[in-house]
Short mmCIF file of C-alpha atoms in Angstrom, two decimals:
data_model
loop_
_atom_site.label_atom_id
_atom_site.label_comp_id
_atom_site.label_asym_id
_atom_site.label_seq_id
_atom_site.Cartn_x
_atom_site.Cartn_y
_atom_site.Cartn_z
CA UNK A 1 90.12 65.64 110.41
CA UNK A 2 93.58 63.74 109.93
CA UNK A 3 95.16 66.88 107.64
CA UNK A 4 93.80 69.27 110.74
CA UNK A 5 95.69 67.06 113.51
CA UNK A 6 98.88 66.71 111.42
CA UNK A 7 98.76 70.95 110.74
CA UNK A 8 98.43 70.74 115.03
CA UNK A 9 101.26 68.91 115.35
CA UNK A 10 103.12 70.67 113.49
CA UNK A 11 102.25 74.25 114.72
CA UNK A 12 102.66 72.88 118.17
CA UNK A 13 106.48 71.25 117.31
CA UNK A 14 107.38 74.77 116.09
CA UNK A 15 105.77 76.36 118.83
CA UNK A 16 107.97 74.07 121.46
CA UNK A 17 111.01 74.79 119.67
CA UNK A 18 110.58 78.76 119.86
CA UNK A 19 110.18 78.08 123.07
CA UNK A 20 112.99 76.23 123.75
CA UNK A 21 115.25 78.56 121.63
CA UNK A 22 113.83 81.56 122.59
CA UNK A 23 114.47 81.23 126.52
CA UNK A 24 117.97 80.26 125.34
CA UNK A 25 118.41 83.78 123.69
CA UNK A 26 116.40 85.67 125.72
CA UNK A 27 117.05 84.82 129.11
CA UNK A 28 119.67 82.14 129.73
CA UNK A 29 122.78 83.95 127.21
CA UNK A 30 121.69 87.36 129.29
CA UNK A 31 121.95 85.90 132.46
CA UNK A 32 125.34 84.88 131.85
CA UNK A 33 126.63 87.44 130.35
CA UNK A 34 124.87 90.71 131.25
CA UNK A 35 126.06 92.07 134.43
CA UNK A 36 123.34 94.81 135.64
CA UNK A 37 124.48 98.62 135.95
CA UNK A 38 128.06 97.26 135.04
CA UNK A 39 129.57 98.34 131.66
CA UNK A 40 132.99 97.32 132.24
CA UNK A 41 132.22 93.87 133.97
CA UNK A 42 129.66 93.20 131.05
CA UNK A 43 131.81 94.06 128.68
CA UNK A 44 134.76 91.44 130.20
CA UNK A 45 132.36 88.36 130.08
CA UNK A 46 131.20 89.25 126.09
CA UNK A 47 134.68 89.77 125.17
CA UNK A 48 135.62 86.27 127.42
CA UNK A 49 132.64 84.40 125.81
CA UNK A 50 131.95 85.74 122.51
CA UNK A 51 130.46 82.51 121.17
CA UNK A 52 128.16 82.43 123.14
CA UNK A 53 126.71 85.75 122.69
CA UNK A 54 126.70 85.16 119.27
CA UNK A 55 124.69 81.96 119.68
CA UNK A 56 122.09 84.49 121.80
CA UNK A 57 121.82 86.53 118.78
CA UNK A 58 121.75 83.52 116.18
CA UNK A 59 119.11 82.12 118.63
CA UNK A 60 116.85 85.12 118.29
CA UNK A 61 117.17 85.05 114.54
CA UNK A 62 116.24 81.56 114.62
CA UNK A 63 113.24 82.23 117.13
CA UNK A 64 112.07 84.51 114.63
CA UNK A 65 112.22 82.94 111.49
CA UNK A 66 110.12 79.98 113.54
CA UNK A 67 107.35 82.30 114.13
CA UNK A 68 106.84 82.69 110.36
CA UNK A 69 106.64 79.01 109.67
CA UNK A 70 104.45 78.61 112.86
CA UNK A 71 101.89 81.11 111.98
CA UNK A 72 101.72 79.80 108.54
CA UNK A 73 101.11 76.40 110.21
CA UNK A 74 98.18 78.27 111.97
CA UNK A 75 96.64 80.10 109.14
CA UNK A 76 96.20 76.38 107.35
CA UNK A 77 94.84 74.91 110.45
CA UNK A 78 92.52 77.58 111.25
CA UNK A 79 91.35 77.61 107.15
CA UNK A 80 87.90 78.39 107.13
CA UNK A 81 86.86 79.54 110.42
CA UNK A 82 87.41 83.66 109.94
CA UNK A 83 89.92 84.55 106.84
CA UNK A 84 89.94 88.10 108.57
CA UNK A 85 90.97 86.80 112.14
CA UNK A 86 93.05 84.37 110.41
CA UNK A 87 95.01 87.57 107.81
CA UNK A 88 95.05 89.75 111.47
CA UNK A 89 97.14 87.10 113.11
CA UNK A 90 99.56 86.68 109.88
CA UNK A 91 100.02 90.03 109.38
CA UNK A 92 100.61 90.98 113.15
CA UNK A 93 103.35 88.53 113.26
CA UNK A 94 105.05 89.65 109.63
CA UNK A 95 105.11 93.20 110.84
CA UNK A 96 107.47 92.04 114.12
CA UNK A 97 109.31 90.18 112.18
CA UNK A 98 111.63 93.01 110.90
CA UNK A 99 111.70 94.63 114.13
CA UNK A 100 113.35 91.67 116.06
CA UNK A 101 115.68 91.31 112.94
CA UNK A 102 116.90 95.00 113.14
CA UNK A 103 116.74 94.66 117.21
CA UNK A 104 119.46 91.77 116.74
CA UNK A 105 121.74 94.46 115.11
CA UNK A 106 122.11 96.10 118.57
CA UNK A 107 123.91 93.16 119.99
CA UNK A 108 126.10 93.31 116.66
CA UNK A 109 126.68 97.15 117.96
CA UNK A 110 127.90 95.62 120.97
CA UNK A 111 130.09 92.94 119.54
CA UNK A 112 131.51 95.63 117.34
CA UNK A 113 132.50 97.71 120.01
CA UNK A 114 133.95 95.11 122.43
CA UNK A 115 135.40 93.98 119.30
CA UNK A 116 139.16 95.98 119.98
CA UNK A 117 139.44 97.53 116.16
CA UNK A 118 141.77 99.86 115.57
CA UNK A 119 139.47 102.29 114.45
CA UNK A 120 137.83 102.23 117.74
CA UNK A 121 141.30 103.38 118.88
CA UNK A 122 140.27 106.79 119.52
CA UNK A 123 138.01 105.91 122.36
CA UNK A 124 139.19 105.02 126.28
CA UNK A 125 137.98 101.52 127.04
CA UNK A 126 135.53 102.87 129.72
CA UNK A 127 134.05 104.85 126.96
CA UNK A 128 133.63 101.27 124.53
CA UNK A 129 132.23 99.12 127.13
CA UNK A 130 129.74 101.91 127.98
CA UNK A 131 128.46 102.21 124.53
CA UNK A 132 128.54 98.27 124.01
CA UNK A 133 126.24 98.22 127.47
CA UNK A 134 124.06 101.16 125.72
CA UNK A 135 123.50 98.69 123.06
CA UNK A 136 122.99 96.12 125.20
CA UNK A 137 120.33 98.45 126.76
CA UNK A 138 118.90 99.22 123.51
CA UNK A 139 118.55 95.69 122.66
CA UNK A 140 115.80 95.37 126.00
CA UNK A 141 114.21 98.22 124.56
CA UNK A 142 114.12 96.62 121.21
CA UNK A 143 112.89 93.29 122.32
CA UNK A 144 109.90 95.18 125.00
CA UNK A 145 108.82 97.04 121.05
CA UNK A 146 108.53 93.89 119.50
CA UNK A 147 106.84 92.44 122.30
CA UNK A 148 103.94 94.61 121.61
CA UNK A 149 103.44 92.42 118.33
CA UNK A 150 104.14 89.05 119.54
CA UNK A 151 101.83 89.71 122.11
CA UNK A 152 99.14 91.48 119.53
CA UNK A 153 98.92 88.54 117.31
CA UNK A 154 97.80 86.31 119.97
CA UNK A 155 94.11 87.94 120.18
CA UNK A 156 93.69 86.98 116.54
CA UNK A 157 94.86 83.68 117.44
CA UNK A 158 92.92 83.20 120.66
CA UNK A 159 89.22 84.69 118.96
CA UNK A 160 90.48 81.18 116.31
CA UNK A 161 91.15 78.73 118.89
CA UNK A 162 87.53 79.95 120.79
CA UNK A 163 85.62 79.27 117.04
CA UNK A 164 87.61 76.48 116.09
CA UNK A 165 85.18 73.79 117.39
CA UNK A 166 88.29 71.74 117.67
CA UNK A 167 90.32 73.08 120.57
CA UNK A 168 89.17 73.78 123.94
CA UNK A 169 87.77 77.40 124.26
CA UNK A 170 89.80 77.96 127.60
CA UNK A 171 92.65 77.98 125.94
CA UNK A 172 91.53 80.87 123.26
CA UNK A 173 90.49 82.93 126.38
CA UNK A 174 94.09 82.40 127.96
CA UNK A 175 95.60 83.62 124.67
CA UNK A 176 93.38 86.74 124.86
CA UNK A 177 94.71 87.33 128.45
CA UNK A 178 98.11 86.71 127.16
CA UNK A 179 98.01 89.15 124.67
CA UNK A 180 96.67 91.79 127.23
CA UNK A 181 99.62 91.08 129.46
CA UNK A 182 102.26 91.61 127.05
CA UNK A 183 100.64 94.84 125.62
CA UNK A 184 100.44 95.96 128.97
CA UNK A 185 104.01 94.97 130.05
CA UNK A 186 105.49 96.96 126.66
CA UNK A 187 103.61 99.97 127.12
CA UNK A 188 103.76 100.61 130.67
CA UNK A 189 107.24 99.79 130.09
CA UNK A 190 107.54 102.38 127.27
CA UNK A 191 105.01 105.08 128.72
CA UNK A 192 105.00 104.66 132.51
CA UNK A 193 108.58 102.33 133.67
CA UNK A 194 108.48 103.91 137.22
CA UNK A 195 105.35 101.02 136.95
CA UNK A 196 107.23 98.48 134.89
CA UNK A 197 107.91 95.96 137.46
CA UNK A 198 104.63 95.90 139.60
CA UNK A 199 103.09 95.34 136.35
CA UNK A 200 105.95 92.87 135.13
CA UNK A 201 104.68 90.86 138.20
CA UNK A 202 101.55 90.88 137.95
CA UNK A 203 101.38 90.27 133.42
CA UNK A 204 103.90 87.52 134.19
CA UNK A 205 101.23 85.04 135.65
CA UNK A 206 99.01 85.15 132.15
CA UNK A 207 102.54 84.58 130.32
CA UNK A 208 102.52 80.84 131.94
CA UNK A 209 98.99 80.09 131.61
CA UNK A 210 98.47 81.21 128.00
CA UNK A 211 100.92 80.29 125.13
CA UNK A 212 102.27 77.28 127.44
CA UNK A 213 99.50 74.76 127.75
CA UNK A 214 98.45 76.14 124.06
CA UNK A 215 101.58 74.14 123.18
CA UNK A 216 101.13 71.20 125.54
CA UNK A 217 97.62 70.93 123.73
CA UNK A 218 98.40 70.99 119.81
CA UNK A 219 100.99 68.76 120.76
CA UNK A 220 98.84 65.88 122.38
CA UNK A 221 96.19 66.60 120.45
CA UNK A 222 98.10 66.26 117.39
CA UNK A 223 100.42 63.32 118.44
CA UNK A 224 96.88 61.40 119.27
CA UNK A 225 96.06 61.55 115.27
CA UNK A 226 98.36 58.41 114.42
CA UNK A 227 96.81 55.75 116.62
CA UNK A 228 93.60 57.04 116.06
CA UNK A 229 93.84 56.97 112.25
CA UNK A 230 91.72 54.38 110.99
CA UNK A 231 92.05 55.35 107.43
CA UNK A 232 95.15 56.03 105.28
CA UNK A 233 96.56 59.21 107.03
CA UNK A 234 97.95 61.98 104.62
CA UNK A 235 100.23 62.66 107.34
CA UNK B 1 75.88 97.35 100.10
CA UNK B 2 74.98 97.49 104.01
CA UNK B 3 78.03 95.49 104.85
CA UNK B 4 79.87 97.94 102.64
CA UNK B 5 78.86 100.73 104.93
CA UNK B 6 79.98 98.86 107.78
CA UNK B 7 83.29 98.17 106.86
CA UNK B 8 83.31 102.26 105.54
CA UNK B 9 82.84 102.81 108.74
CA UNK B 10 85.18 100.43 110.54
CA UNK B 11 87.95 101.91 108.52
CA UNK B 12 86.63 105.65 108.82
CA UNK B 13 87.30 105.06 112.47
CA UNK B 14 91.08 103.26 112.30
CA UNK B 15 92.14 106.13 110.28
CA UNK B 16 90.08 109.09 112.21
CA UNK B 17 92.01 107.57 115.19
CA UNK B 18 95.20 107.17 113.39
CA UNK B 19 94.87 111.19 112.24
CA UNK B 20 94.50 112.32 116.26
CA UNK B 21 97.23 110.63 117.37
CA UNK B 22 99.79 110.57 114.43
CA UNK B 23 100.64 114.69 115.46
CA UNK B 24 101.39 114.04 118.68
CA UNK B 25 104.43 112.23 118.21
CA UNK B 26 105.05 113.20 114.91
CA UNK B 27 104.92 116.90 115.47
CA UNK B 28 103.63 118.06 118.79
CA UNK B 29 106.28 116.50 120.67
CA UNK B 30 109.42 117.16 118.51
CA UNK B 31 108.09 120.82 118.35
CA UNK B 32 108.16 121.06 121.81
CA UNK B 33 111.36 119.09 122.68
CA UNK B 34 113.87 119.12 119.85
CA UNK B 35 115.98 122.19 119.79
CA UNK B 36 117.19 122.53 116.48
CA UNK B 37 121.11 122.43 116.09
CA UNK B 38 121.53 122.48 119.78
CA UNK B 39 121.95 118.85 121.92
CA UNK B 40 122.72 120.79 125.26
CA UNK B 41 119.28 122.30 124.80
CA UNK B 42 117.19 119.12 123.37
CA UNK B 43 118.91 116.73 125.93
CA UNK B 44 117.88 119.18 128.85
CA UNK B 45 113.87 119.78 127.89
CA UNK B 46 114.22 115.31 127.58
CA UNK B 47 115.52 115.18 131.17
CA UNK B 48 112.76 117.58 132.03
CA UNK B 49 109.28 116.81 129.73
CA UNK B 50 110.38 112.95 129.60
CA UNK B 51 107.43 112.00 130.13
CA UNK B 52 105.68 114.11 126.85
CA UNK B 53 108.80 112.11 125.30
CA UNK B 54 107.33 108.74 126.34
CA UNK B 55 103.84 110.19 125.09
CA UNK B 56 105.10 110.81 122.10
CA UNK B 57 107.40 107.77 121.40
CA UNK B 58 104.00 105.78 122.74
CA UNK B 59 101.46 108.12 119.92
CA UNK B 60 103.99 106.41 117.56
CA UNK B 61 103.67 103.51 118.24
CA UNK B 62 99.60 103.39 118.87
CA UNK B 63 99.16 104.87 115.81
CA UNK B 64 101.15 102.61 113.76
CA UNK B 65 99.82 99.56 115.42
CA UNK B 66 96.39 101.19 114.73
CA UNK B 67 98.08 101.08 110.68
CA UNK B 68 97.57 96.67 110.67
CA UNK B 69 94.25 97.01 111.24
CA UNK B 70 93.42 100.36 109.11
CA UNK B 71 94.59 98.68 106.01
CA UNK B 72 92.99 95.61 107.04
CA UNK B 73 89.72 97.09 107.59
CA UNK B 74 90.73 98.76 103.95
CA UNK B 75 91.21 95.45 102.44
CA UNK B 76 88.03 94.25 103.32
CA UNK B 77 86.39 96.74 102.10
CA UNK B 78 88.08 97.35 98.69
CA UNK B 79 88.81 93.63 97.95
CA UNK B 80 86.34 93.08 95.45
CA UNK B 81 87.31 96.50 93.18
CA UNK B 82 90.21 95.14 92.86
CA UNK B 83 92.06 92.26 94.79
CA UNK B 84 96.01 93.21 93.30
CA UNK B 85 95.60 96.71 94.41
CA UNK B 86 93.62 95.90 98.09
CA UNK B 87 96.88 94.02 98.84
CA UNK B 88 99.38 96.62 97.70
CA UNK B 89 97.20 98.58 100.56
CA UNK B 90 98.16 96.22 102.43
CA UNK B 91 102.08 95.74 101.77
CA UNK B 92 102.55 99.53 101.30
CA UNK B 93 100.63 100.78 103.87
CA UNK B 94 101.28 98.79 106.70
CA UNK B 95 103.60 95.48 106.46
CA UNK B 96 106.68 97.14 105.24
CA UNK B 97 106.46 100.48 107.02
CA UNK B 98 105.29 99.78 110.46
CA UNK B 99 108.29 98.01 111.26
CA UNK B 100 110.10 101.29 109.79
CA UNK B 101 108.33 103.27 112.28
CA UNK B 102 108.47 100.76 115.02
CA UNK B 103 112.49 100.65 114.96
CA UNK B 104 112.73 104.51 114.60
CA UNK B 105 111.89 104.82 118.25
CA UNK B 106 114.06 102.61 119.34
CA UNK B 107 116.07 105.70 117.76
CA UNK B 108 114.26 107.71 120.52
CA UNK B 109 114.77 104.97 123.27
CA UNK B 110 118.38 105.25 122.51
CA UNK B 111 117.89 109.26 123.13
CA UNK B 112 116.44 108.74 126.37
CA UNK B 113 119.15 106.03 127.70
CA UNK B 114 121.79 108.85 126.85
CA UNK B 115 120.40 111.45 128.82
CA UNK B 116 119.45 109.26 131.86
CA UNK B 117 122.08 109.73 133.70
CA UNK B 118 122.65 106.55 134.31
CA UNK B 119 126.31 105.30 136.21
CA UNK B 120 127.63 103.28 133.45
CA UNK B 121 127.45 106.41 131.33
CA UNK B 122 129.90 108.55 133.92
CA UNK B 123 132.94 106.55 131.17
CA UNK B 124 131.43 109.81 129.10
CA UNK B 125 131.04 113.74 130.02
CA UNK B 126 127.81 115.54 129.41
CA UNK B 127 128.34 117.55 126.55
CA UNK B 128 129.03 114.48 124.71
CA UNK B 129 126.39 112.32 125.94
CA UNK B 130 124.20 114.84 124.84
CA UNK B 131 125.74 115.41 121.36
CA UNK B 132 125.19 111.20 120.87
CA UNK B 133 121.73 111.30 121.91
CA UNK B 134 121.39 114.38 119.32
CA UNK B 135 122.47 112.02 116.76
CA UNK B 136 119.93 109.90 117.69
CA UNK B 137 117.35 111.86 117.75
CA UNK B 138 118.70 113.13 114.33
CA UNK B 139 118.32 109.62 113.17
CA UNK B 140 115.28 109.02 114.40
CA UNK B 141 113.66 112.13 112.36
CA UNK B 142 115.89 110.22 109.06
CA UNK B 143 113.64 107.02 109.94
CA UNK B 144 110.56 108.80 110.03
CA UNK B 145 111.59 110.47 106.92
CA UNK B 146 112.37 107.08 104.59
CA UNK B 147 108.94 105.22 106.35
CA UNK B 148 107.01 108.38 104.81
CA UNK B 149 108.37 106.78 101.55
CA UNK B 150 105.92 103.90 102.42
CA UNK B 151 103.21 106.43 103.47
CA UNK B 152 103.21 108.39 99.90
CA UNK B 153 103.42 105.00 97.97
CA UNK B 154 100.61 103.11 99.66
CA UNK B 155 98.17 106.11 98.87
CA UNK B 156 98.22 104.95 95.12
CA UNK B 157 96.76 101.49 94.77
CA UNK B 158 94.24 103.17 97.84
CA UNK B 159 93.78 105.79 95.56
CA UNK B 160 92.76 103.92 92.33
CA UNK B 161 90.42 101.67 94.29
CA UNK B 162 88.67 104.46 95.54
CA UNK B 163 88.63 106.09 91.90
CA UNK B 164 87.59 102.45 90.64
CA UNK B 165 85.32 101.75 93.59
CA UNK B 166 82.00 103.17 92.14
CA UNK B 167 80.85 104.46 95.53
CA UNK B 168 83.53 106.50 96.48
CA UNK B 169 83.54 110.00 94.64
CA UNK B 170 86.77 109.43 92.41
CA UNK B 171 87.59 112.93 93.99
CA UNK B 172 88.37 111.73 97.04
CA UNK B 173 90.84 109.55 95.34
CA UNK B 174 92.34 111.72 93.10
CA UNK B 175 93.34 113.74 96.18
CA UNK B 176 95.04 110.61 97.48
CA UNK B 177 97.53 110.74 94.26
CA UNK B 178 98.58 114.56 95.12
CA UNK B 179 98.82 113.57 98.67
CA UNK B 180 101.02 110.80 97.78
CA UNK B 181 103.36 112.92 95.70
CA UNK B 182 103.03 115.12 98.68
CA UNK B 183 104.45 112.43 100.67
CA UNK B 184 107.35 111.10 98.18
CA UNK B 185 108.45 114.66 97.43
CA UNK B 186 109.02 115.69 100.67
CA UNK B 187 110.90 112.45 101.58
CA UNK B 188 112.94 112.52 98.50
CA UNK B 189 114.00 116.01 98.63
CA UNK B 190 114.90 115.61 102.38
CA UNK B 191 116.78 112.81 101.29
CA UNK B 192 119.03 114.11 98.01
CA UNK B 193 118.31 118.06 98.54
CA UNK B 194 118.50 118.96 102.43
CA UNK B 195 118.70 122.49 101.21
CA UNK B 196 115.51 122.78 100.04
CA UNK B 197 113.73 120.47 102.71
CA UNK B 198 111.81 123.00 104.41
CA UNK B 199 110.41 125.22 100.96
CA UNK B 200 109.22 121.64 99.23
CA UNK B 201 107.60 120.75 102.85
CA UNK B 202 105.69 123.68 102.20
CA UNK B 203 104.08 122.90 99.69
CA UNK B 204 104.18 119.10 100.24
CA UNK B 205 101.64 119.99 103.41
CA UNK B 206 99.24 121.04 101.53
CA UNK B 207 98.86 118.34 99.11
CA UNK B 208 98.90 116.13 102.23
CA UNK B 209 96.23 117.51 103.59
CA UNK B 210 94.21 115.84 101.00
CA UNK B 211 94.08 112.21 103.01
CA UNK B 212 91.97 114.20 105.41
CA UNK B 213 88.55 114.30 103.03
CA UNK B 214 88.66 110.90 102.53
CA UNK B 215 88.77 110.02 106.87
CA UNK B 216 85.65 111.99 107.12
CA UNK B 217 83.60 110.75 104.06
CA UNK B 218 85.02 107.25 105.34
CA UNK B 219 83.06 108.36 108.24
CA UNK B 220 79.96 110.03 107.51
CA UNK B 221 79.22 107.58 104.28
CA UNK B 222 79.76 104.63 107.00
CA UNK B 223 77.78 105.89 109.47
CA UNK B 224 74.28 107.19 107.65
CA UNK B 225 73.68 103.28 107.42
CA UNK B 226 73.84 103.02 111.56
CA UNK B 227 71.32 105.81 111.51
CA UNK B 228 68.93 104.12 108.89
CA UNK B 229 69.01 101.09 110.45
CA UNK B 230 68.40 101.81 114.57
#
């Protein structure tokens, strides 16, 4: 039981930190910096705060690479309950892996052409910051692809949770609404946008009630394993 | 052996699914939209089908999501032939090139910002906005073009499991190794030999065809057990 609620911990410390980072890159660096419809004014702030788009970008690397480790923390906790679930969820995260990687290489378009080379010469301004903003634009586009993964894996996660034994069932059925939301965000997004924000509303609820408490619960439950611990604990 | 015939059948069905849906964006769509050589022409039948665009960009993307759980469901079945060769199904057919695919579109999504007349693009005329999103959707047929790498070279291991199998027809899995060739020849000459693209795609059809038998005995095989059974 000990080796189970020291896994937990874990996977819920790494799930807090994508968290953390990945509202940092995703919407706090945007909100600062990305100025809606205007290529120009957009372009002013990167240029004026290049740092800290860079952070953004290094954030959503970071983000990333945290979802490997954390669903490798999983796939140990979750060892011996369903080895096909448990290979679903792994490989559903692997595969979006690469895409947010080559999605961070639109904002590295951007930076490149905000960047003032001299090759770049040949283009107005205007022209630059209205490619950069493309990029930026790509970038969204990017990020509502990828979401179709990180939203996939979480039915293979939530079926575990539900046969798990260990951890509440409610919160493997909030996963499995989750995942619905973000599928159905990205592809009405993709497929039907004139739809994209009633939906956006409406998928947005599930995205605070599912991954959120999961957290708040493989942290407590995992923190509880110390004073509980009888026995030597592996730790 | 029952269990056998299920997972036949779970995987008959991925890749039945995967066969309907894979032409719509990968050739129903382009055929209709893409002008070849001309961007004024493309970019206008975008403004004005983009929503077969969208259908097409979201075939993709169903089809290669449907690609995680088709070598899965592949896996599962073949894992005891031979476990090496199950999980080169896996890596080939799925892990490496889905994200391929996934990022091509973006390609596409790139095409459609272009022509969508949005303000911050009036820094451009029209002739040229159309020529860039051109070069996207130029790119975009490049991507598909290096994932089809992936989707020659993950026929092999599936082929010599099915060959190995014992109750697969080895057949069925010799056609896999043409198709494959198929695949890598087409990609390859498209790659080094533009010229000759469209002759070697000729033939390179045809020896892709043979994935197709294998869908259906996937299929039937999987399915006389449901019959048996109820």
């Amino acid at each position: 039981m000990n080796p189970t609620k020291s896994q937990a911990r874990r996977a819920g410390l790494v799930y807090l930190l994508i968290a953390i980072v990945g509202v940092f890159g995703v919407l706090y660096v945007p909100s600062k910096l990305i100025v809606r419809g205007d290529a120009t004014a957009t372009g002013a702030r990167i240029r004026a705060a290049e740092t800290l788009f860079r952070l953004g970008i290094a954030s959503e690397l970071v983000a990333t690479l945290l979802m490997i480790a954390l669903v490798l923390t999983l796939h140990r906790l979750f060892k011996g309950i369903n080895d096909t679930q448990s290979a679903l969820m792994v490989m559903l995260v692997l595969v979006g892996v690469p895409i947010a990687f080559l999605n961070a290489l639109n904002h590295v378009a951007a930076l490149i052409l905000l960047s003032g080379a001299d090759f770049l010469s040949v283009f107005d301004p205007r022209q630059l910051d209205a490619l950069a903003y493309m990029f930026l634009r790509l970038h969204t586009q990017g990020a509502v692809v990828a979401n179709i993964f990180w939203g996939l894996w979480l039915f293979p996660f939530g079926v575990l949770v539900m046969r798990s034994g260990f951890i509440p069932r409610i919160l493997g059925v909030l996963l499995i609404i989750n995942c619905v939301g973000y599928v159905a965000d990205s592809c009405v997004a993709l497929v039907l946008p004139r739809f994209s924000p009633l939906v956006s509303r409406i998928t947005m609820v599930p995205q605070f009630i599912g991954e959120i408490p999961m957290i708040v619960w493989l942290l407590i439950w995992g923190a509880k394993a110390k004073p509980s611990a009888a026995g030597p604990s592996p730790g | 052996m029952d269990s056998t015939r299920r997972r036949a059948r779970v995987a008959g069905w991925l890749y039945f699914l995967m066969g309907i849906t894979a032409p719509i964006g990968l050739l129903y769509v382009p055929g209709r939209l893409i002008v070849s050589g001309d961007a004024t022409a493309t970019a206008d039948r975008i403004r004005a089908s983009e929503w077969l665009f969208r259908i097409g960009i979201g075939s993709e993307l169903f089809h290669q999501t449907l690609a995680v759980f088709l070598v899965l469901a592949l896996y599962r079945l073949f894992r005891e032939v031979n476990e090496t060769h199950a999980k080169l199904v896996v890596i080939l057919g799925a892990l490496v090139s889905v994200p391929i695919v996934f990022v091509s579109v973006l390609s596409e999504l790139a095409a459609l910002i272009l022509v969508s007349g949005a303000g911050f693009l009036s820094a451009f005329e029209k002739p040229q906005l159309d020529a860039l999103a051109y070069l996207f959707i130029r790119l975009r047929g490049q991507g598909i073009n290096v994932a089809s790498i992936f989707w020659g070279l993950w026929l092999f291991p599936l082929g010599i499991l099915i060959v190995r199998s014992g109750f697969i027809p080895r057949f069925f899995g010799v056609l896999l190794f043409f198709a494959g060739v198929g695949y890598l020849a087409s990609a390859f000459t498209t790659l080094l030999v533009p010229s000759y693209a469209s002759a070697v795609d000729q033939v390179a059809i045809i020896l892709e065809v043979g994935e197709l038998p294998i869908i259906f005995w996937l299929l039937i095989w999987g399915a006389r057990d449901q019959k048996v059974r109820t």
